[in-house]
Coordinates of C-alpha atoms and ligand atoms in Angstrom, one line a residue:
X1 CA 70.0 5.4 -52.3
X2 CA 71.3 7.9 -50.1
X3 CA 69.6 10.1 -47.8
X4 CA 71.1 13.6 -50.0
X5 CA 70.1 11.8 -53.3
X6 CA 66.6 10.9 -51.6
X7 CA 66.1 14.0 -50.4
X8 CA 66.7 15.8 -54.0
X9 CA 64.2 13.3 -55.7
X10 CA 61.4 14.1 -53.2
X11 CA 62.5 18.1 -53.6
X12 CA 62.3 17.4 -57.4
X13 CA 58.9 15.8 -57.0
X14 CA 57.6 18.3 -55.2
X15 CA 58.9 21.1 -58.3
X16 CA 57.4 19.3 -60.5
X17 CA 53.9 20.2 -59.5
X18 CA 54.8 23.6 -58.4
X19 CA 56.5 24.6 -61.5
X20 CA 60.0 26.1 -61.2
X21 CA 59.0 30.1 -61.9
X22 CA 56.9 30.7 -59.2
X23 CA 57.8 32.9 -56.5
X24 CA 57.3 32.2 -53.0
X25 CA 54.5 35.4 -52.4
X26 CA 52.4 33.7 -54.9
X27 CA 52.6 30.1 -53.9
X28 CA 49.3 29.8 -52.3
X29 CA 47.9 31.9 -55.2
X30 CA 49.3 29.3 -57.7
X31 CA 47.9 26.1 -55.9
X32 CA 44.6 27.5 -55.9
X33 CA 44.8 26.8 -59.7
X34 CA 45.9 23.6 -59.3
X35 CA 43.7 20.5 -60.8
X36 CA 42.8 17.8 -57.9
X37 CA 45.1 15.3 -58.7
X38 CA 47.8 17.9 -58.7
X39 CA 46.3 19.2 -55.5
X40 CA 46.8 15.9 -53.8
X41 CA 50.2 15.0 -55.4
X42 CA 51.9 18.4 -53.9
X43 CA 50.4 17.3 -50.6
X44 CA 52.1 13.8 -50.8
X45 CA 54.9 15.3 -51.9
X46 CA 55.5 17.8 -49.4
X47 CA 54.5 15.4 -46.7
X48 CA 57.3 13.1 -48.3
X49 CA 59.9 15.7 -48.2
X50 CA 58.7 16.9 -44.7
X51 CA 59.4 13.2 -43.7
X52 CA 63.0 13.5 -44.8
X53 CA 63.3 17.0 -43.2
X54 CA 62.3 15.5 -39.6
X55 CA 64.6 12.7 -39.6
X56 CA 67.4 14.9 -40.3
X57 CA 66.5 17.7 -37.2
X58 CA 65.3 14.8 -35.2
X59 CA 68.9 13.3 -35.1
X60 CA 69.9 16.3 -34.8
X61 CA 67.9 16.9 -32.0
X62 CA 69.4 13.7 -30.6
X63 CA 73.1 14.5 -30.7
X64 CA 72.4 18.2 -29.0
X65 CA 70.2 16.5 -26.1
X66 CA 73.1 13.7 -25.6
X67 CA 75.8 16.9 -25.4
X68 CA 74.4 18.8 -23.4
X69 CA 73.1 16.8 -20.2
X70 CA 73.2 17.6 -16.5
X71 CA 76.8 16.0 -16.0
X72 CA 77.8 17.8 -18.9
X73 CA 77.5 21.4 -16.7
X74 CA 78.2 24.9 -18.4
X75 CA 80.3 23.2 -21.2
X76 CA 77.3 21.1 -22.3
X77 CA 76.2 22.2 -25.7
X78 CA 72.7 23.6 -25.1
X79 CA 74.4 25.1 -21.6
X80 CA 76.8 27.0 -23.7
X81 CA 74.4 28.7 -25.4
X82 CA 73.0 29.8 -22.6
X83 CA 69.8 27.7 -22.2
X84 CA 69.2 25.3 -19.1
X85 CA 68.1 22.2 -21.1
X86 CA 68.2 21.0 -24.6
X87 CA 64.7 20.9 -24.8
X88 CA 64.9 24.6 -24.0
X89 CA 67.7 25.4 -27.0
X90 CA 65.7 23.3 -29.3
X91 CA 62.2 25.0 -28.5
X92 CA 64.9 27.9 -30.0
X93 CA 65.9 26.4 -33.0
X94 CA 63.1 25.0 -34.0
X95 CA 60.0 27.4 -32.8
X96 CA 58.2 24.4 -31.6
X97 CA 56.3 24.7 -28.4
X98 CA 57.9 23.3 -24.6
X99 CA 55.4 20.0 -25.2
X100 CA 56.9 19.4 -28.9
X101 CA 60.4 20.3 -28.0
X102 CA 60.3 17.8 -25.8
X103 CA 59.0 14.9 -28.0
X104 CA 62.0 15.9 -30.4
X105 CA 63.9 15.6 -27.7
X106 CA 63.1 12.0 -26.2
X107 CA 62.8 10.7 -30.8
X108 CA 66.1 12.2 -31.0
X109 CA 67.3 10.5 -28.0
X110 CA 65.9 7.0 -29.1
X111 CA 67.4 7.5 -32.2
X112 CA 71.1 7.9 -31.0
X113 CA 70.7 4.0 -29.1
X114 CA 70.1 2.3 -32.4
X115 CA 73.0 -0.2 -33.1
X116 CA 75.6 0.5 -35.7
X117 CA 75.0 -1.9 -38.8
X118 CA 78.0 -3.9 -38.5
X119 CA 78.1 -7.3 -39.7
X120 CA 80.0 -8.7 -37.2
X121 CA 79.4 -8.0 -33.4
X122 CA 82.4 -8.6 -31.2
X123 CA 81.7 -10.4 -27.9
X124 CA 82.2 -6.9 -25.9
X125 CA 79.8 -5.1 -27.9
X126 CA 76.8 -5.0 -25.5
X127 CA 73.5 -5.9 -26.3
X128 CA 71.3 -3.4 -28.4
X129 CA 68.6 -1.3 -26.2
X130 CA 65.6 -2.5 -25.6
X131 CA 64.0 0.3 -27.9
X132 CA 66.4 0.2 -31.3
X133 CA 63.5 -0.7 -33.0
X134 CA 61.8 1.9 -32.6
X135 CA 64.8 4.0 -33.8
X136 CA 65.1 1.8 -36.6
X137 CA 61.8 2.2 -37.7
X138 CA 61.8 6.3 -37.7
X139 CA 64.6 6.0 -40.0
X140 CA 63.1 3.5 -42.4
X141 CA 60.3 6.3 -42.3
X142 CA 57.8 3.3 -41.8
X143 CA 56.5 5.0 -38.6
X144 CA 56.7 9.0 -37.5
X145 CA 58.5 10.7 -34.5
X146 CA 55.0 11.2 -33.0
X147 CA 54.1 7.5 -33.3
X148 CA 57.1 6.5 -32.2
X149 CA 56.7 8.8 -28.8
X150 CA 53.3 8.2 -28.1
X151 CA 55.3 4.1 -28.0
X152 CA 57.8 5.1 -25.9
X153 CA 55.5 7.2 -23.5
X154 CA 53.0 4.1 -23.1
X155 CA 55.4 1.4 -22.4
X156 CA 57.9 3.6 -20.6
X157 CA 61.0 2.1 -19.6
X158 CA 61.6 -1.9 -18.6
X159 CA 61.0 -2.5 -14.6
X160 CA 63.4 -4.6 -13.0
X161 CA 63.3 -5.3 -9.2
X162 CA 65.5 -3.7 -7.3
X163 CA 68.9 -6.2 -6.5
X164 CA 67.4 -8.5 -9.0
X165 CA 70.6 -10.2 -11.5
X166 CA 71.3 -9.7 -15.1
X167 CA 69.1 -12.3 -16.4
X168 CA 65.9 -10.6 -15.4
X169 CA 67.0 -7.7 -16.3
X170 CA 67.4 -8.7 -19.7
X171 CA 64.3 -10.8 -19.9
X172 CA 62.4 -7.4 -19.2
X173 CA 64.5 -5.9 -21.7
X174 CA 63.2 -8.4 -24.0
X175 CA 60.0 -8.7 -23.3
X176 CA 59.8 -4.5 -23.7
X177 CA 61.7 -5.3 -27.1
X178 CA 59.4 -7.6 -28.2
X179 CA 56.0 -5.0 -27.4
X180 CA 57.5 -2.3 -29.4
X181 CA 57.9 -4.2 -32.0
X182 CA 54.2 -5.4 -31.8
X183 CA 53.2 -1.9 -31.1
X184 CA 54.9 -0.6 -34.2
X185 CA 53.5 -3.3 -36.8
X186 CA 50.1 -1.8 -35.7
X187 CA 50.8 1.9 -35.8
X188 CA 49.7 1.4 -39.4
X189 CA 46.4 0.6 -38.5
X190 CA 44.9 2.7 -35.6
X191 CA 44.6 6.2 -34.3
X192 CA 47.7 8.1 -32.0
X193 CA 45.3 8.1 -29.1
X194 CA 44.6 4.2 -29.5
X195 CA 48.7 3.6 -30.0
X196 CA 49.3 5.3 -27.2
X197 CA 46.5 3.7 -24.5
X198 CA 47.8 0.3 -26.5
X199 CA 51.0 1.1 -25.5
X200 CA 49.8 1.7 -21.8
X201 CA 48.2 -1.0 -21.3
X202 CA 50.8 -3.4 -22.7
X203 CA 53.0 -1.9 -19.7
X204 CA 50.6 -2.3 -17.1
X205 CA 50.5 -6.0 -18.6
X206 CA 54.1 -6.6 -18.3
X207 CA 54.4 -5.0 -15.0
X208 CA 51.2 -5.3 -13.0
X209 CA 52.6 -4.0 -9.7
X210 CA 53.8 -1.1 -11.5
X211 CA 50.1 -0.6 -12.8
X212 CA 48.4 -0.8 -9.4
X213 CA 50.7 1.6 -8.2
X214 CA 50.1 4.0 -11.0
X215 CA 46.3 3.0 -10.4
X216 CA 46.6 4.4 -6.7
X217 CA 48.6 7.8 -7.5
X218 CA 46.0 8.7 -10.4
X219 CA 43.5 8.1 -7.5
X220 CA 45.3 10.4 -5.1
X221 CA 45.7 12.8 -8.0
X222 CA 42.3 13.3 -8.3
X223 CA 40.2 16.6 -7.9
X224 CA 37.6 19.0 -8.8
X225 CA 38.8 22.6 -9.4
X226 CA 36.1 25.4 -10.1
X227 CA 37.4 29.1 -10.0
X228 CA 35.9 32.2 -11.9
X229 CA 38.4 33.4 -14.2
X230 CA 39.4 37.4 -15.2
X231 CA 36.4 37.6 -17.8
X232 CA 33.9 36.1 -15.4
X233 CA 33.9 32.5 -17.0
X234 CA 32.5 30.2 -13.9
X235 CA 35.2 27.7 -14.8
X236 CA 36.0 23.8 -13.5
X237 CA 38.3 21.1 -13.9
X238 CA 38.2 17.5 -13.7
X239 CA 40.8 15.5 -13.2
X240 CA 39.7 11.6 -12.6
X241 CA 40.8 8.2 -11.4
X242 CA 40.1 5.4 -13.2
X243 CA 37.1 4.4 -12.1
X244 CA 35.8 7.6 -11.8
X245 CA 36.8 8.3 -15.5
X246 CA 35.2 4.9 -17.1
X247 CA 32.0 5.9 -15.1
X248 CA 31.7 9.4 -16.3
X249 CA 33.4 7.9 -19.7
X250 CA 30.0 5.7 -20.0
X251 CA 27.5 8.3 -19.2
X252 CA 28.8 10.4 -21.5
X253 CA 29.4 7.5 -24.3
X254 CA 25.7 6.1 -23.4
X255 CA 24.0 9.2 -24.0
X256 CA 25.8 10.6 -26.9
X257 CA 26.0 6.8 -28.5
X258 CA 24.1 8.6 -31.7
X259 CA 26.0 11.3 -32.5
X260 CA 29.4 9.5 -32.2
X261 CA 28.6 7.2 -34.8
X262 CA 27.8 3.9 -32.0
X263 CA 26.3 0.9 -33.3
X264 CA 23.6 0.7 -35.3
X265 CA 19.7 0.7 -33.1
X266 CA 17.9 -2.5 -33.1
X267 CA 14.7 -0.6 -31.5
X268 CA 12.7 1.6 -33.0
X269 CA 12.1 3.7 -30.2
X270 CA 15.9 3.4 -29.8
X271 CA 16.8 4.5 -33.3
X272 CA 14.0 7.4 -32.9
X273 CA 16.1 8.9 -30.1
X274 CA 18.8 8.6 -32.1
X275 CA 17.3 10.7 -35.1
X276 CA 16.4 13.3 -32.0
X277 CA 19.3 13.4 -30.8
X278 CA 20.8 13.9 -33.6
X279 CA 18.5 16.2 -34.5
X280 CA 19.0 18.1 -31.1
X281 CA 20.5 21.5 -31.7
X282 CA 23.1 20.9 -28.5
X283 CA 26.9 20.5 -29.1
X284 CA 28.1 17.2 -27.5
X285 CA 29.7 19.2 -25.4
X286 CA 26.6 20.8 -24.0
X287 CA 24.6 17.6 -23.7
X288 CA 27.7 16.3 -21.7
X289 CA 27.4 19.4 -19.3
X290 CA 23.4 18.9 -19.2
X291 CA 23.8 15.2 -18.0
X292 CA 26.5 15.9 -15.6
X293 CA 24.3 18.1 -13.8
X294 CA 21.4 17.0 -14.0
X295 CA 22.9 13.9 -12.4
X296 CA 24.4 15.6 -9.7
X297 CA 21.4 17.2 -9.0
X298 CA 19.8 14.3 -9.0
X299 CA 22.0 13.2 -6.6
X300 CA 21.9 15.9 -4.3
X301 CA 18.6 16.0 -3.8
X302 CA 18.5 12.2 -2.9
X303 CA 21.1 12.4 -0.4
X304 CA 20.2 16.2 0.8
X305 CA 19.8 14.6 4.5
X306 CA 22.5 12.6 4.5
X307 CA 25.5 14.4 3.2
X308 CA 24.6 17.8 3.5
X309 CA 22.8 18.3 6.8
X310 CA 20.1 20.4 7.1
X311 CA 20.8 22.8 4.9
X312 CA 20.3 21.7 1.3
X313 CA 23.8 21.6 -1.7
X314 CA 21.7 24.6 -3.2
X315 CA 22.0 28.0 -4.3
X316 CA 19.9 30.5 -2.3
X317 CA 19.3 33.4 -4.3
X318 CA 18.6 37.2 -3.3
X319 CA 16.3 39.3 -5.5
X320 CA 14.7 42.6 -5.1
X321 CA 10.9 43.0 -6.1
X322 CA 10.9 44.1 -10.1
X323 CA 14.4 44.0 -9.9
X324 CA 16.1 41.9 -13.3
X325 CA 18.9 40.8 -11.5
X326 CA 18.9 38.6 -8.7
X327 CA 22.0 37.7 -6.8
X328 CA 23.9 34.8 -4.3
X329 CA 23.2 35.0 -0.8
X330 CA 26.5 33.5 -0.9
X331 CA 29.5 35.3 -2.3
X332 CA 27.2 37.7 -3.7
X333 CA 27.0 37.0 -7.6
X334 CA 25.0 38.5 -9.4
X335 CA 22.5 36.5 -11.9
X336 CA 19.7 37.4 -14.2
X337 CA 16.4 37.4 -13.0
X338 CA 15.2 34.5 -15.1
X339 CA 17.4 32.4 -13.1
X340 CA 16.0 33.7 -10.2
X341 CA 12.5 32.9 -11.5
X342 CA 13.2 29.5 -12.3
X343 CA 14.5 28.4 -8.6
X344 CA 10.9 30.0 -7.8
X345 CA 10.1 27.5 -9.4
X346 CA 12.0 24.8 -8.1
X347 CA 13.0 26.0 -4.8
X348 CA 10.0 28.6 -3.6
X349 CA 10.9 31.6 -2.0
X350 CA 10.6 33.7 1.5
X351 CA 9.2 36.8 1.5
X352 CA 11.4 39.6 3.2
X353 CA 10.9 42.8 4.2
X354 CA 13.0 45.1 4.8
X355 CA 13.7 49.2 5.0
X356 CA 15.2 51.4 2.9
X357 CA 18.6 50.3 3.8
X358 CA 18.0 47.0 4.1
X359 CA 17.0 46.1 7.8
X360 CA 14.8 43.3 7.9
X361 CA 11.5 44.1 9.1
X362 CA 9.9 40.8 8.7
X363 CA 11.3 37.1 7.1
X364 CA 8.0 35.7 6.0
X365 CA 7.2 31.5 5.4
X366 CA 8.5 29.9 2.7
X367 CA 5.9 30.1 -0.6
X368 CA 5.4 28.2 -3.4
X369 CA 7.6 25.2 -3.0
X370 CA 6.2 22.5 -4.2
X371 CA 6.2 20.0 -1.2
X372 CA 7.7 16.3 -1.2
X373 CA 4.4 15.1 -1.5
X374 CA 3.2 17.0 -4.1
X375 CA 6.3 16.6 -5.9
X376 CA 5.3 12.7 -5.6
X377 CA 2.2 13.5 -7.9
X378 CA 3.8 15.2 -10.5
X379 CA 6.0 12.4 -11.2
X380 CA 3.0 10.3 -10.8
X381 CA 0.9 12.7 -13.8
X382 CA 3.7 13.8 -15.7
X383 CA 6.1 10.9 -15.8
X384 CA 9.0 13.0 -16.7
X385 CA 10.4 16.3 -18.6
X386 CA 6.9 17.2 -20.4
X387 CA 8.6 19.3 -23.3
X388 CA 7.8 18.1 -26.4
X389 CA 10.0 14.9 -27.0
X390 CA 12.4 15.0 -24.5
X391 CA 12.9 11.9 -22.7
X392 CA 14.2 13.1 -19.3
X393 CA 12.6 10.9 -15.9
X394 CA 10.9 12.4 -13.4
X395 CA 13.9 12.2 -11.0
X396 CA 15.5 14.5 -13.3
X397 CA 13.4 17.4 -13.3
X398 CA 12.4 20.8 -12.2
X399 CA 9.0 21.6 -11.1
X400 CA 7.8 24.5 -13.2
X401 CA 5.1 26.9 -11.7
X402 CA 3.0 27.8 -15.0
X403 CA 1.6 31.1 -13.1
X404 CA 4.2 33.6 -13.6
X405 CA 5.9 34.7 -10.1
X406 CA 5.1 38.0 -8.9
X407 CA 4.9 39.1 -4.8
X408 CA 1.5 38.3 -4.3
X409 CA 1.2 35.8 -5.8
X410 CA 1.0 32.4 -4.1
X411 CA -0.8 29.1 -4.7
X412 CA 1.3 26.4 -5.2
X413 CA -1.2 24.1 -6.6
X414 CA 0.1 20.7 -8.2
X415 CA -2.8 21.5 -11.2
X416 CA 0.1 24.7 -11.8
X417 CA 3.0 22.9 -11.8
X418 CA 4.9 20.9 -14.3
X419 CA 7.6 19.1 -14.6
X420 CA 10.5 20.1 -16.7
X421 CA 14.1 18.8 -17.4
X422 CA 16.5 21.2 -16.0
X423 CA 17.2 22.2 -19.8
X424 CA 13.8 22.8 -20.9
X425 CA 13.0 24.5 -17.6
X426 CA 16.1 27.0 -18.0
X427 CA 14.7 27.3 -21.6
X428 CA 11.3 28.5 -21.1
X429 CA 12.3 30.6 -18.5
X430 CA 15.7 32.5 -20.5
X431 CA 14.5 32.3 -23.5
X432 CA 10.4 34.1 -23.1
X433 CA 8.4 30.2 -23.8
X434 CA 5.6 30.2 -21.4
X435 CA 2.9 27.1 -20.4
X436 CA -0.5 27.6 -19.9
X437 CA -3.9 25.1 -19.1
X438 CA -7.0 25.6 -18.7
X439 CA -8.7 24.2 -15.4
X440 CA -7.3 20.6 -16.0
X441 CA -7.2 20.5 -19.4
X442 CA -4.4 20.0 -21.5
X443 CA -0.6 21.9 -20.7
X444 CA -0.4 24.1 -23.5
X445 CA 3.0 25.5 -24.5
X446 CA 3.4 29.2 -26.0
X447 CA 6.3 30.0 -28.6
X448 CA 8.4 33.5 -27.4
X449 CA 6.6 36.2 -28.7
X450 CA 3.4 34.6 -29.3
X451 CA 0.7 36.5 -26.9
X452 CA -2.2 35.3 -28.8
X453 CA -2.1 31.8 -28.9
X454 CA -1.2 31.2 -32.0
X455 CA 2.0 29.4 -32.3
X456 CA 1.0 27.1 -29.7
X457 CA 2.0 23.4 -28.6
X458 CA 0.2 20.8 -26.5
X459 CA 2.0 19.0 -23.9
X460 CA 0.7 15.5 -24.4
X461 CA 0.5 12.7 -21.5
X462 CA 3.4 10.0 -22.0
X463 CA 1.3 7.2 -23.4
X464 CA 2.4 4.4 -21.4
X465 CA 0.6 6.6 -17.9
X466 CA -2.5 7.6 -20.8
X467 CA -3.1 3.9 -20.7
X468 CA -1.9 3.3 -16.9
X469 CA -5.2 6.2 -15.9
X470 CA -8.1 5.6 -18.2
X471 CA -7.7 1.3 -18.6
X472 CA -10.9 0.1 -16.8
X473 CA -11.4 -2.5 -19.4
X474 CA -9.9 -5.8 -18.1
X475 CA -7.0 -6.8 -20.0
X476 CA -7.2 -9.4 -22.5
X477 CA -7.4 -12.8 -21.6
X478 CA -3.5 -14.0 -22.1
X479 CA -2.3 -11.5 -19.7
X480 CA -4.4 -12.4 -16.9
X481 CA -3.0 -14.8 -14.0
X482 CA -4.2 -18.3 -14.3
X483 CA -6.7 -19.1 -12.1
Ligands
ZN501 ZN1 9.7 27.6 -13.9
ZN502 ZN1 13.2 18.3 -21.1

């Protein structure tokens, strides 16, 4: 068939489920009448005839990029219409983005290299390139332009050594022949993403001195970027080596498992953190952000001495008695005053004096910090985040003063502290939940709005330290040591 005839039988198709009176205003109006098999064929179709319509502009796309490169100078086609690159006039043409220009560009550039069909190859035709096949196979539509890139982009082009002869050269050239091949028999059957990281790691396979080095440059690449942006956003980017990615990769993966359909639980404690996590009303992304600070929090705190110096990786905050807002010593950023509360909480405070116009008149001793020690035994009692069902270790968590903070106030007692995940502790304190216990009864926890005591919630013990207090009775027989 040719490519006109195949294009008007896909065009025809498409009619045919259309109807031929409707006018282009209504379309949309007129497939929202459509059965669901009709529905479904005018997708096909159009995806059919979209197929045909690429092919075409991507060869196109081809010849423009070959006409109009650097040695071609002013007179090179895309040069001549006054653009600096092709990808530039075909971002024009087409109203694709710089990114998808570009992709056309490179498919429409593979395309151009596969060999003419002729039956018989004279001696001084050379041999085809290493990536015909992957030409070919865009225009037997058996794989798309974006498949076929996100190939070409993983296995990049075939590494030779430097003064090395022909025949290597042309064993590389096979040998990259040979993985796009492979690679596009199993386009078919997985995602772009894995194609394309299949695609990678075939390279690094087939050069492995190539791979290191790329190993080391994504390693020098790496940073951490955090800026405020124009609307007050307290933005940060990430950008990882490899081993700093699979780490960070896992934590995420590990903790999110649940949600992102991992494999099934074979404990049922496991599979009942699954159901709350699932159950947890936190985008992935949020738990992601919770984790990641909470372990470097974590972190912090356990090397405060030794990376940091004296003076502790926190956030010392300023805030004016009855004032809501609190803000940075630092920078001076303003923050609400719940935030404020909350590194009470954690942190403690010093009590400043000062004039009218803010002389000091007197820096007072640090209050209500929970000391090392006492922080010791509320790991010991609490065990962990003490929020209803979370799960979060001691070496996680905040320790939350249940008295709430006001100037004169000042016992920090380890019978008015609890611990708290970072989350929960930011909770109760933005969101109006407050804790309260009698003597050394029970911690009892208040819903927002609830002055009475009615909506309330007991913090329970973890049972495992329930068991690990009150067992006086020996244990049974079997677990003692013999002898
Ligand atoms: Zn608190
Ligand atoms: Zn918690």
């Amino acid at each position: 068939m040719t490519f006109a005839a195949e294009i008007t039988d896909r065009a025809t198709a498409l009619v045919a489920v259309l109807g031929t009176d409707v006018e282009t205003q209504d379309v949309a109006n007129h497939v929202a009448l459509l059965s669901d098999t009709d529905a479904v064929t005018l997708a096909e179709a159009a995806a059919a005839l979209m197929r045909c319509a690429e092919l075409a502009q991507v060869a196109a796309v081809g010849v423009i990029a070959a006409r109009s490169t650097r040695d071609a100078g002013h007179s090179g086609l895309a040069q001549s219409r006054g653009h600096r690159t092709a990808v530039s006039l075909v971002q024009e043409l087409t109203g694709a983005g710089k990114a998808d220009a570009a992709r056309k560009v490179r498919v429409g550039e593979s395309l151009l290299r596969v060999p003419e069909p002729i039956a018989e190859t004279s001696v001084d035709t050379p041999p085809p390139a290493w990536d015909a096949a992957l030409g070919a196979a865009l225009l037997e539509q058996t794989i798309t332009a974006v498949q076929i890139d996100a190939i070409r982009q993983g296995l990049g082009e075939p590494v030779v050594a430097e003064g090395a002869d022909t025949s290597v050269a042309e064993a590389a050239a096979d040998a990259w022949a040979l993985a796009a091949e492979q690679l596009i028999a199993e386009a078919a059957t997985v995602t772009l993403d894995e194609l394309r990281q299949t695609a990678r790691s075939v390279r690094d396979r087939l050069d492995p001195d190539g791979a290191h080095r790329r190993f080391l440059e994504r390693f020098e690449r790496r940073s951490v970027r955090l800026w405020m942006d124009a609307d007050g956003n307290r933005r940060g980017s990430l950008l990882f080596d490899d081993e700093g990615w699979l780490l960070a990769q896992t934590m995420r993966d590990n903790a999110l498992r649940p949600r992102m359909g991992g494999p099934r639980f074979i404990d049922s404690a496991e599979s009942e953190r699954a159901v709350d996590l699932t159950a947890d009303e936190r985008t992935n992304d949020q738990l992601t952000y919770d984790l990641f600070l909470d372990v470097l929090r974590a972190g912090t705190l356990a090397d405060a001495e030794a990376v940091f110096g004296t003076r502790q990786a926190g956030v010392r905050l300023v805030r004016v008695v009855d004032d809501v807002m609190a803000h940075t010593e630092d920078g001076l950023v303003t923050l609400p005053g719940a935030v404020a509360d909350q590194h009470v909480c954690e942190s403690g405070y010093a009590p400043v004096t000062v004039d009218g116009r803010g002389n000091p008149l007197d820096v007072g001793r640090e209050q209500r910090l929970f000391t090392p020690r006492q922080r010791i035994g509320l790991a010991l009692r609490d065990g962990g985040c003490m929020w209803r069902g979370c799960e979060r270790p001691a070496s996680y968590c905040e320790a939350h003063h249940i008295d709430e903070w006001s100037a004169d106030s000042g016992r920090t007692d380890i019978d008015r502290g609890i611990l708290l995940c970072r989350f929960h502790h930011m909770n109760l304190h933005h969101h109006g939940w407050r804790i309260t216990r009698d003597a050394k009864g029970d911690f009892v926890l208040h819903q927002p709005g609830d002055n009475v005591g009615e909506t309330t919630i007991v913090l329970r013990k973890r049972l495992p330290l329930t068991y690990a207090w009150a067992g006086n009775d020996p244990p049974p027989r079997r677990f003692r040591p013999a002898g």
